[in-house]
Amino acid sequence: MSVVRRKFGDEYQAVGPARSGTRRERQRFVDKNGRCNVQHGNLGGESSRYLSDLFTTLVDLKWRWNLLIFLLTYTVAWLVMASMWWGIAYLRGDLYRPHDDAYSPCVANVYNFPSAFLFFIETEATIGYGHRYITERCPEGIVLFLFQSLLGSIVDAFLIGCMFIKMSQPKKRAETLMFSRAAVISQRDGKLCLMFRVGNLRNSHMVSAQIRCKLIKSRQTPEGEFLPLDQCELDVGFGTGADQLFLVSPLTICHEINSKSPFFCLSQRSLRSEQFEIVVILEGIVETTGMTCQARTSYTEDEVLWGHRFLPVMSLEDGFFRVDYSQFHATFEVPTPPYSVKEQEENLSLASPLISPDDKNKTRREQVCSFDCIDITGEKNKLPVKLQKISSRKEDLPTKALKMSSINTGKTCSTGDLLKIQEISPISDGDDKIQLNALKINVKALTQSTSNLELQKNPPSMRTLEMRLEDNLPAKLRKMNSGHLC
């Protein structure tokens, strides 16, 4: 904790996931362990559908019922088959001639029901002690032996397969996937976000791990229809691929609260009166078995902490990264505006009414650049009349003069920067050449920075400016200018 205080400051206080000692307990749609609290009733004649998919029905049963069915099936099958062997011996009279060496029974050394039961077990389990065996003079015994082999294979395949699928189900793999006990709302990258944390306790990875979030909340449509437990999707990075997880270390899943989010109007005050449930679903392929695993949990409004952030759990050790799961659920308070995103946008629009809707789509750099260009236009009007005429001549160039290739032309929006024109292609017309040569005048004399103009409180006379401009003009323009003045 001292390390966290040194890193984040003393004003951040670490707290637990519980908001207060008194919490409103209400019925959940999905428990924290992922079990859905839904029971199906009044099925009527639809109950027969469970028998049509008997294998899935047996797999979905609880372990105690599976074990009971397993034991009863084998016990009943053994007793029935032993009774059939005893019946054959009884009908042939083998039970009354147990020690007659001249008589050939159907099954040797079967004198009563226990001996018939032992013969069936030896045959079914392929033990083959050698004392009891079937003879070739009993065709009905041969038929029963074939039926017993087929029936035993079917029962073994069905029950053993059911038990194997039951044991290899990836439900227990979800026990090693952790979710934070609480979700938090705080700012990340300047945006208000809903966040929670997931982690994997095993070293084996979850292949193609993907996370989804559903908001369960009752609502009423404008037509008056009431929708209990309406499901709404929460975007956790579907468009950007952030929902595809590389779950090697604990990750913080983020849902950005914007105009498309159902929490657009949610504030710290309204959170206390809201009733909703956030269902989190984590899916992936178990690396060891190749089976799909799904882990679920949920967060109610009481488990959403406003103005909190998760404590860091990663640290760099000697040659590896260490995860401290003792701080997995811990959070600490951070400064967070108590207003909803809708209220913040409304306050921002009232604070800056001059910004048009089109400017809201621009970046901050483009907006600052546009304002600087406006300042340059304003400063241009402060130039002397002679300089304004020359600048207007540059803007009124003919169409041929505008067809020039400028390479590495640096356009600057700052009022103190210089306008650079490095290369101008030659033009055939004489008048256009004169006008283009006039454009090559040193721009420092034409577009002076605002700071220099403000410092020059006593501007030089018009005659002095004309002499400086004539010094910078080419020789041809100097002659023309002198002849014009004469």
Coordinates of C-alpha atoms in Angstrom, one line a residue, residues 111-479:
Y111 CA -26.2 -75.6 -10.8
N112 CA -28.2 -72.6 -9.3
F113 CA -28.8 -68.9 -9.7
P114 CA -25.5 -67.8 -8.1
S115 CA -23.5 -70.0 -10.4
A116 CA -25.4 -68.6 -13.4
F117 CA -24.7 -65.0 -12.1
L118 CA -21.0 -65.8 -11.8
F119 CA -21.0 -67.2 -15.3
F120 CA -22.5 -64.1 -16.7
I121 CA -20.0 -61.8 -14.9
E122 CA -17.1 -63.9 -16.1
T123 CA -18.4 -63.8 -19.7
E124 CA -19.2 -60.0 -19.6
A125 CA -16.0 -59.0 -18.0
T126 CA -14.0 -61.5 -20.2
I127 CA -12.4 -62.9 -17.0
G128 CA -12.5 -66.6 -18.1
Y129 CA -11.6 -68.6 -15.1
G130 CA -12.2 -71.8 -17.1
H131 CA -14.5 -73.7 -14.6
R132 CA -17.8 -72.6 -16.2
Y133 CA -18.1 -72.6 -20.0
I134 CA -20.7 -73.0 -22.7
T135 CA -20.9 -76.2 -24.7
E136 CA -21.6 -76.7 -28.4
R137 CA -24.7 -78.7 -27.8
C138 CA -26.7 -75.6 -26.6
P139 CA -27.8 -73.5 -29.6
E140 CA -30.0 -71.3 -27.4
G141 CA -27.1 -70.6 -25.2
I142 CA -25.0 -69.5 -28.2
V143 CA -27.8 -67.1 -29.3
L144 CA -28.0 -65.7 -25.8
F145 CA -24.2 -65.3 -25.7
L146 CA -24.2 -63.2 -28.9
F147 CA -27.1 -61.1 -27.5
Q148 CA -25.2 -60.6 -24.3
S149 CA -22.1 -59.4 -26.1
L150 CA -24.0 -56.9 -28.2
L151 CA -26.1 -55.5 -25.3
G152 CA -23.0 -55.2 -23.1
S153 CA -21.1 -53.2 -25.7
I154 CA -24.0 -50.8 -26.1
V155 CA -24.5 -50.3 -22.4
D156 CA -20.7 -49.8 -21.9
A157 CA -20.5 -47.3 -24.7
F158 CA -23.5 -45.3 -23.6
L159 CA -22.8 -45.1 -19.9
I160 CA -19.0 -44.9 -20.0
G161 CA -19.3 -42.3 -22.8
C162 CA -21.7 -40.3 -20.7
M163 CA -19.4 -40.4 -17.7
F164 CA -16.4 -39.4 -19.7
I165 CA -18.2 -36.4 -21.2
K166 CA -19.5 -35.5 -17.8
M167 CA -15.9 -35.6 -16.3
S168 CA -14.3 -33.8 -19.3
Q169 CA -16.8 -30.9 -19.3
P170 CA -15.0 -27.6 -19.2
K171 CA -17.3 -26.2 -16.5
K172 CA -14.6 -26.8 -13.9
R173 CA -12.1 -25.0 -16.1
A174 CA -14.2 -21.9 -15.5
E175 CA -13.5 -22.2 -11.8
T176 CA -9.9 -21.0 -12.5
L177 CA -11.1 -17.9 -14.5
M178 CA -11.5 -15.0 -12.1
F179 CA -13.6 -11.9 -12.3
S180 CA -13.3 -8.9 -10.0
R181 CA -15.9 -8.7 -7.3
A182 CA -16.8 -5.1 -8.3
A183 CA -16.8 -2.9 -11.4
V184 CA -15.5 0.6 -11.4
I185 CA -16.3 3.8 -13.2
S186 CA -13.5 6.4 -13.7
Q187 CA -11.8 8.3 -16.5
R188 CA -9.3 6.7 -18.8
D189 CA -7.7 8.7 -21.6
G190 CA -10.0 11.6 -20.8
K191 CA -13.1 9.5 -21.3
L192 CA -15.5 8.1 -18.7
C193 CA -15.3 4.3 -18.7
L194 CA -16.9 1.3 -17.0
M195 CA -14.2 -1.2 -16.1
F196 CA -13.8 -4.6 -14.5
R197 CA -10.9 -7.1 -14.3
V198 CA -10.5 -10.7 -15.5
G199 CA -7.7 -13.2 -14.8
N200 CA -6.6 -16.7 -15.5
L201 CA -5.1 -18.7 -12.6
R202 CA -3.7 -21.5 -14.8
N203 CA -0.6 -21.5 -16.9
S204 CA -2.5 -23.1 -19.8
H205 CA -3.9 -20.5 -22.1
M206 CA -7.4 -19.8 -23.3
V207 CA -7.2 -19.9 -27.0
S208 CA -9.3 -17.4 -28.9
A209 CA -10.6 -15.9 -25.7
Q210 CA -13.5 -13.4 -26.3
I211 CA -15.5 -11.4 -23.9
R212 CA -19.0 -10.0 -24.1
C213 CA -21.2 -7.9 -21.9
K214 CA -25.0 -7.7 -21.6
L215 CA -27.0 -5.1 -19.7
I216 CA -30.1 -6.6 -18.1
K217 CA -32.6 -3.9 -17.3
S218 CA -36.4 -3.7 -17.4
R219 CA -37.8 -0.9 -19.6
Q220 CA -40.9 0.4 -21.2
T221 CA -41.2 1.2 -24.8
P222 CA -42.8 4.5 -26.1
E223 CA -45.8 2.3 -27.2
G224 CA -46.3 1.3 -23.6
E225 CA -45.0 -2.2 -23.8
F226 CA -43.1 -3.4 -20.7
L227 CA -40.0 -5.4 -21.4
P228 CA -38.8 -7.3 -18.2
L229 CA -35.1 -8.1 -18.2
D230 CA -34.4 -6.5 -21.5
Q231 CA -31.0 -7.3 -22.8
C232 CA -28.7 -4.6 -24.3
E233 CA -25.2 -5.1 -25.7
L234 CA -22.3 -3.2 -24.1
D235 CA -19.5 -2.4 -26.4
V236 CA -16.2 -3.6 -24.9
G237 CA -14.1 -3.1 -28.1
F238 CA -15.9 -5.2 -30.8
G239 CA -15.1 -2.7 -33.5
T240 CA -11.5 -2.3 -32.5
G241 CA -10.7 -5.9 -31.6
A242 CA -10.2 -5.2 -27.9
D243 CA -12.7 -7.9 -27.1
Q244 CA -10.2 -10.5 -28.3
L245 CA -8.1 -11.3 -25.2
F246 CA -4.6 -12.6 -24.8
L247 CA -5.4 -13.8 -21.2
V248 CA -1.9 -14.5 -19.9
S249 CA -2.0 -11.9 -17.1
P250 CA -5.0 -10.1 -15.5
L251 CA -6.6 -7.6 -17.9
T252 CA -8.9 -4.7 -17.3
I253 CA -11.9 -4.7 -19.6
C254 CA -13.1 -1.2 -20.5
H255 CA -16.5 0.0 -21.8
E256 CA -16.4 3.6 -23.0
I257 CA -19.4 5.6 -22.0
N258 CA -20.5 7.7 -24.9
S259 CA -23.6 8.8 -26.7
K260 CA -24.2 5.2 -27.9
S261 CA -23.8 3.6 -24.5
P262 CA -26.8 2.8 -22.3
F263 CA -25.0 4.6 -19.5
F264 CA -24.9 7.9 -21.4
C265 CA -27.2 9.6 -18.8
L266 CA -25.8 7.7 -15.8
S267 CA -24.3 10.0 -13.0
Q268 CA -23.1 9.3 -9.5
R269 CA -26.4 10.4 -8.1
S270 CA -28.6 8.4 -10.5
L271 CA -26.5 5.3 -9.9
R272 CA -27.9 5.0 -6.4
S273 CA -31.5 4.8 -7.7
E274 CA -30.9 2.6 -10.8
Q275 CA -31.6 -1.1 -11.0
F276 CA -29.7 -3.0 -13.6
E277 CA -27.4 -6.0 -13.9
I278 CA -24.3 -6.3 -16.1
V279 CA -23.7 -9.9 -17.3
V280 CA -20.1 -10.7 -18.4
I281 CA -19.5 -13.7 -20.6
L282 CA -15.9 -15.0 -21.2
E283 CA -15.5 -17.7 -23.9
G284 CA -12.5 -19.5 -25.1
I285 CA -11.0 -22.9 -26.1
V286 CA -9.2 -24.8 -23.4
E287 CA -5.7 -25.4 -24.6
T288 CA -5.3 -28.9 -23.1
T289 CA -8.6 -30.4 -24.2
G290 CA -9.7 -28.3 -27.2
M291 CA -13.2 -27.9 -25.8
T292 CA -15.0 -24.6 -25.6
C293 CA -15.2 -23.1 -22.1
Q294 CA -17.5 -20.3 -20.9
A295 CA -17.3 -18.4 -17.7
R296 CA -20.0 -16.0 -16.5
T297 CA -20.5 -13.5 -13.7
S298 CA -22.6 -10.4 -13.1
Y299 CA -22.5 -7.0 -11.5
T300 CA -25.5 -5.2 -10.0
E301 CA -25.7 -1.5 -9.4
D302 CA -24.5 -1.9 -5.8
E303 CA -21.3 -3.5 -7.2
V304 CA -20.4 -0.6 -9.5
L305 CA -18.1 1.8 -7.7
W306 CA -18.0 5.4 -9.0
G307 CA -14.6 7.2 -9.0
H308 CA -12.5 4.1 -8.3
R309 CA -9.7 2.3 -10.1
F310 CA -8.1 -1.1 -9.7
L311 CA -4.8 -1.5 -8.0
P312 CA -1.9 -2.7 -10.2
V313 CA -1.1 -6.4 -9.7
M314 CA 1.9 -6.8 -12.1
S315 CA 5.5 -6.4 -11.0
L316 CA 8.8 -7.2 -12.7
E317 CA 10.9 -9.8 -10.9
D318 CA 14.3 -11.3 -11.8
G319 CA 13.6 -12.6 -15.3
F320 CA 9.8 -12.8 -15.1
F321 CA 6.6 -10.9 -14.4
R322 CA 4.8 -11.7 -11.1
V323 CA 1.1 -11.4 -10.6
D324 CA -0.1 -10.6 -7.1
Y325 CA -3.6 -11.9 -6.9
S326 CA -4.0 -10.7 -3.3
Q327 CA -4.7 -7.2 -4.9
F328 CA -6.9 -8.5 -7.7
H329 CA -10.1 -7.2 -6.2
A330 CA -8.7 -4.1 -4.5
T331 CA -9.5 -0.6 -5.8
F332 CA -8.6 2.9 -4.8
E333 CA -10.4 6.3 -5.2
V334 CA -9.5 8.7 -8.0
P335 CA -10.9 12.1 -8.8
T336 CA -13.8 11.6 -11.1
P337 CA -16.5 14.1 -12.2
P338 CA -19.9 13.1 -10.6
Y339 CA -21.8 14.1 -13.7
S340 CA -23.0 11.9 -16.5
V341 CA -21.4 12.1 -20.0
K342 CA -24.5 13.8 -21.3
E343 CA -24.3 16.5 -18.6
Q344 CA -20.6 17.1 -19.3
E345 CA -21.3 17.5 -23.1
E346 CA -24.1 19.9 -22.4
N347 CA -21.9 22.0 -20.1
L348 CA -19.2 22.0 -22.6
S349 CA -21.5 23.2 -25.4
L350 CA -22.8 26.0 -23.2
A351 CA -19.3 27.1 -22.3
S352 CA -18.2 27.3 -25.9
P353 CA -21.2 28.5 -28.0
L354 CA -19.0 29.9 -30.8
I355 CA -17.8 26.5 -31.9
S356 CA -20.0 25.2 -34.7
P357 CA -21.1 21.6 -34.9
D358 CA -18.6 21.0 -37.8
D359 CA -15.8 22.2 -35.6
K360 CA -16.6 19.6 -33.0
N361 CA -15.5 16.9 -35.4
K362 CA -12.1 18.6 -35.8
T363 CA -9.2 17.8 -33.6
R364 CA -7.9 20.3 -31.1
R365 CA -4.8 20.9 -33.2
E366 CA -6.9 21.8 -36.3
Q367 CA -9.1 24.1 -34.3
V368 CA -6.1 26.0 -32.9
C369 CA -4.5 26.2 -36.3
S370 CA -7.7 27.7 -37.8
F371 CA -7.8 30.4 -35.1
D372 CA -4.2 31.3 -35.8
C373 CA -4.9 31.6 -39.5
I374 CA -7.8 34.0 -38.6
D375 CA -5.3 36.1 -36.6
I376 CA -3.0 36.3 -39.6
T377 CA -5.8 37.6 -41.7
G378 CA -6.6 40.2 -39.1
E379 CA -3.0 41.3 -38.9
K380 CA -2.8 41.6 -42.7
N381 CA -5.3 44.4 -42.6
K382 CA -3.0 46.3 -40.3
L383 CA -0.3 46.6 -43.0
P384 CA 0.3 49.9 -44.8
V385 CA -1.7 50.7 -47.9
K386 CA 1.3 50.1 -50.2
L387 CA 1.9 46.6 -48.8
Q388 CA -1.8 45.8 -49.0
K389 CA -1.8 46.6 -52.7
I390 CA 1.1 44.4 -53.3
S391 CA -0.5 41.6 -51.4
S392 CA -3.7 42.0 -53.4
R393 CA -1.7 41.8 -56.6
K394 CA -0.5 38.4 -55.4
E395 CA -4.0 37.2 -54.8
D396 CA -5.3 38.4 -58.2
L397 CA -2.9 36.5 -60.3
P398 CA -4.2 35.2 -63.7
T399 CA -5.0 31.6 -64.2
K400 CA -1.7 30.8 -65.9
A401 CA 0.3 32.2 -63.0
L402 CA -1.6 30.0 -60.5
K403 CA -0.4 26.8 -62.4
M404 CA 2.9 26.7 -60.7
S405 CA 4.6 23.7 -58.9
S406 CA 5.7 24.4 -55.4
I407 CA 8.0 21.8 -53.8
N408 CA 8.3 21.6 -50.0
T409 CA 6.1 24.6 -49.5
G410 CA 5.7 25.1 -45.8
K411 CA 2.3 26.5 -44.8
T412 CA 2.3 27.7 -41.2
C413 CA -0.6 28.9 -39.2
S414 CA 1.4 30.7 -36.5
T415 CA 1.4 34.5 -36.8
G416 CA 5.2 34.6 -36.3
D417 CA 6.1 32.0 -39.0
L418 CA 7.2 32.9 -42.5
L419 CA 5.6 32.0 -45.8
K420 CA 8.0 30.0 -47.9
I421 CA 7.8 29.8 -51.7
Q422 CA 10.9 28.0 -52.9
E423 CA 10.4 27.1 -56.6
I424 CA 8.2 28.7 -59.3
S425 CA 8.1 27.3 -62.8
P426 CA 8.8 29.9 -65.7
I427 CA 5.9 31.3 -67.6
S428 CA 6.0 32.6 -71.2
D429 CA 4.0 35.8 -71.0
G430 CA 6.0 38.9 -70.2
D431 CA 3.4 40.5 -67.9
D432 CA 3.1 37.3 -66.0
K433 CA 6.9 37.1 -65.6
I434 CA 6.9 40.6 -64.1
Q435 CA 4.1 39.6 -61.7
L436 CA 5.8 36.4 -60.7
N437 CA 9.1 38.2 -60.1
A438 CA 7.2 40.6 -57.8
L439 CA 6.1 37.5 -55.8
K440 CA 9.8 36.7 -55.1
I441 CA 10.1 39.7 -52.9
N442 CA 11.4 39.0 -49.5
V443 CA 8.3 37.9 -47.5
K444 CA 9.8 39.2 -44.3
A445 CA 9.0 42.7 -45.6
L446 CA 5.5 41.8 -46.7
T447 CA 4.1 39.6 -43.8
Q448 CA 5.6 40.8 -40.6
S449 CA 4.7 39.0 -37.4
T450 CA 2.2 40.5 -35.1
S451 CA 4.7 40.8 -32.4
N452 CA 7.0 43.0 -34.5
L453 CA 4.0 45.1 -35.6
E454 CA 3.0 45.7 -32.0
L455 CA 6.6 46.8 -31.1
Q456 CA 6.8 49.3 -33.9
K457 CA 4.6 51.9 -32.3
N458 CA 6.1 54.6 -34.6
P459 CA 6.0 53.1 -38.0
P460 CA 8.4 54.5 -40.7
S461 CA 7.2 56.8 -43.3
M462 CA 5.8 55.7 -46.6
R463 CA 8.8 57.0 -48.4
T464 CA 11.1 54.9 -46.3
L465 CA 9.1 51.7 -46.9
E466 CA 9.1 52.4 -50.6
M467 CA 12.9 52.7 -50.6
R468 CA 13.3 49.4 -48.7
L469 CA 11.0 47.7 -51.2
E470 CA 12.9 49.1 -54.1
D471 CA 16.1 47.7 -52.7
N472 CA 14.6 44.2 -52.6
L473 CA 13.1 44.4 -56.1
P474 CA 14.9 42.8 -59.1
A475 CA 16.8 45.1 -61.5
K476 CA 14.1 45.0 -64.2
L477 CA 11.4 46.0 -61.7
R478 CA 13.6 48.8 -60.4
K479 CA 13.9 50.4 -63.8

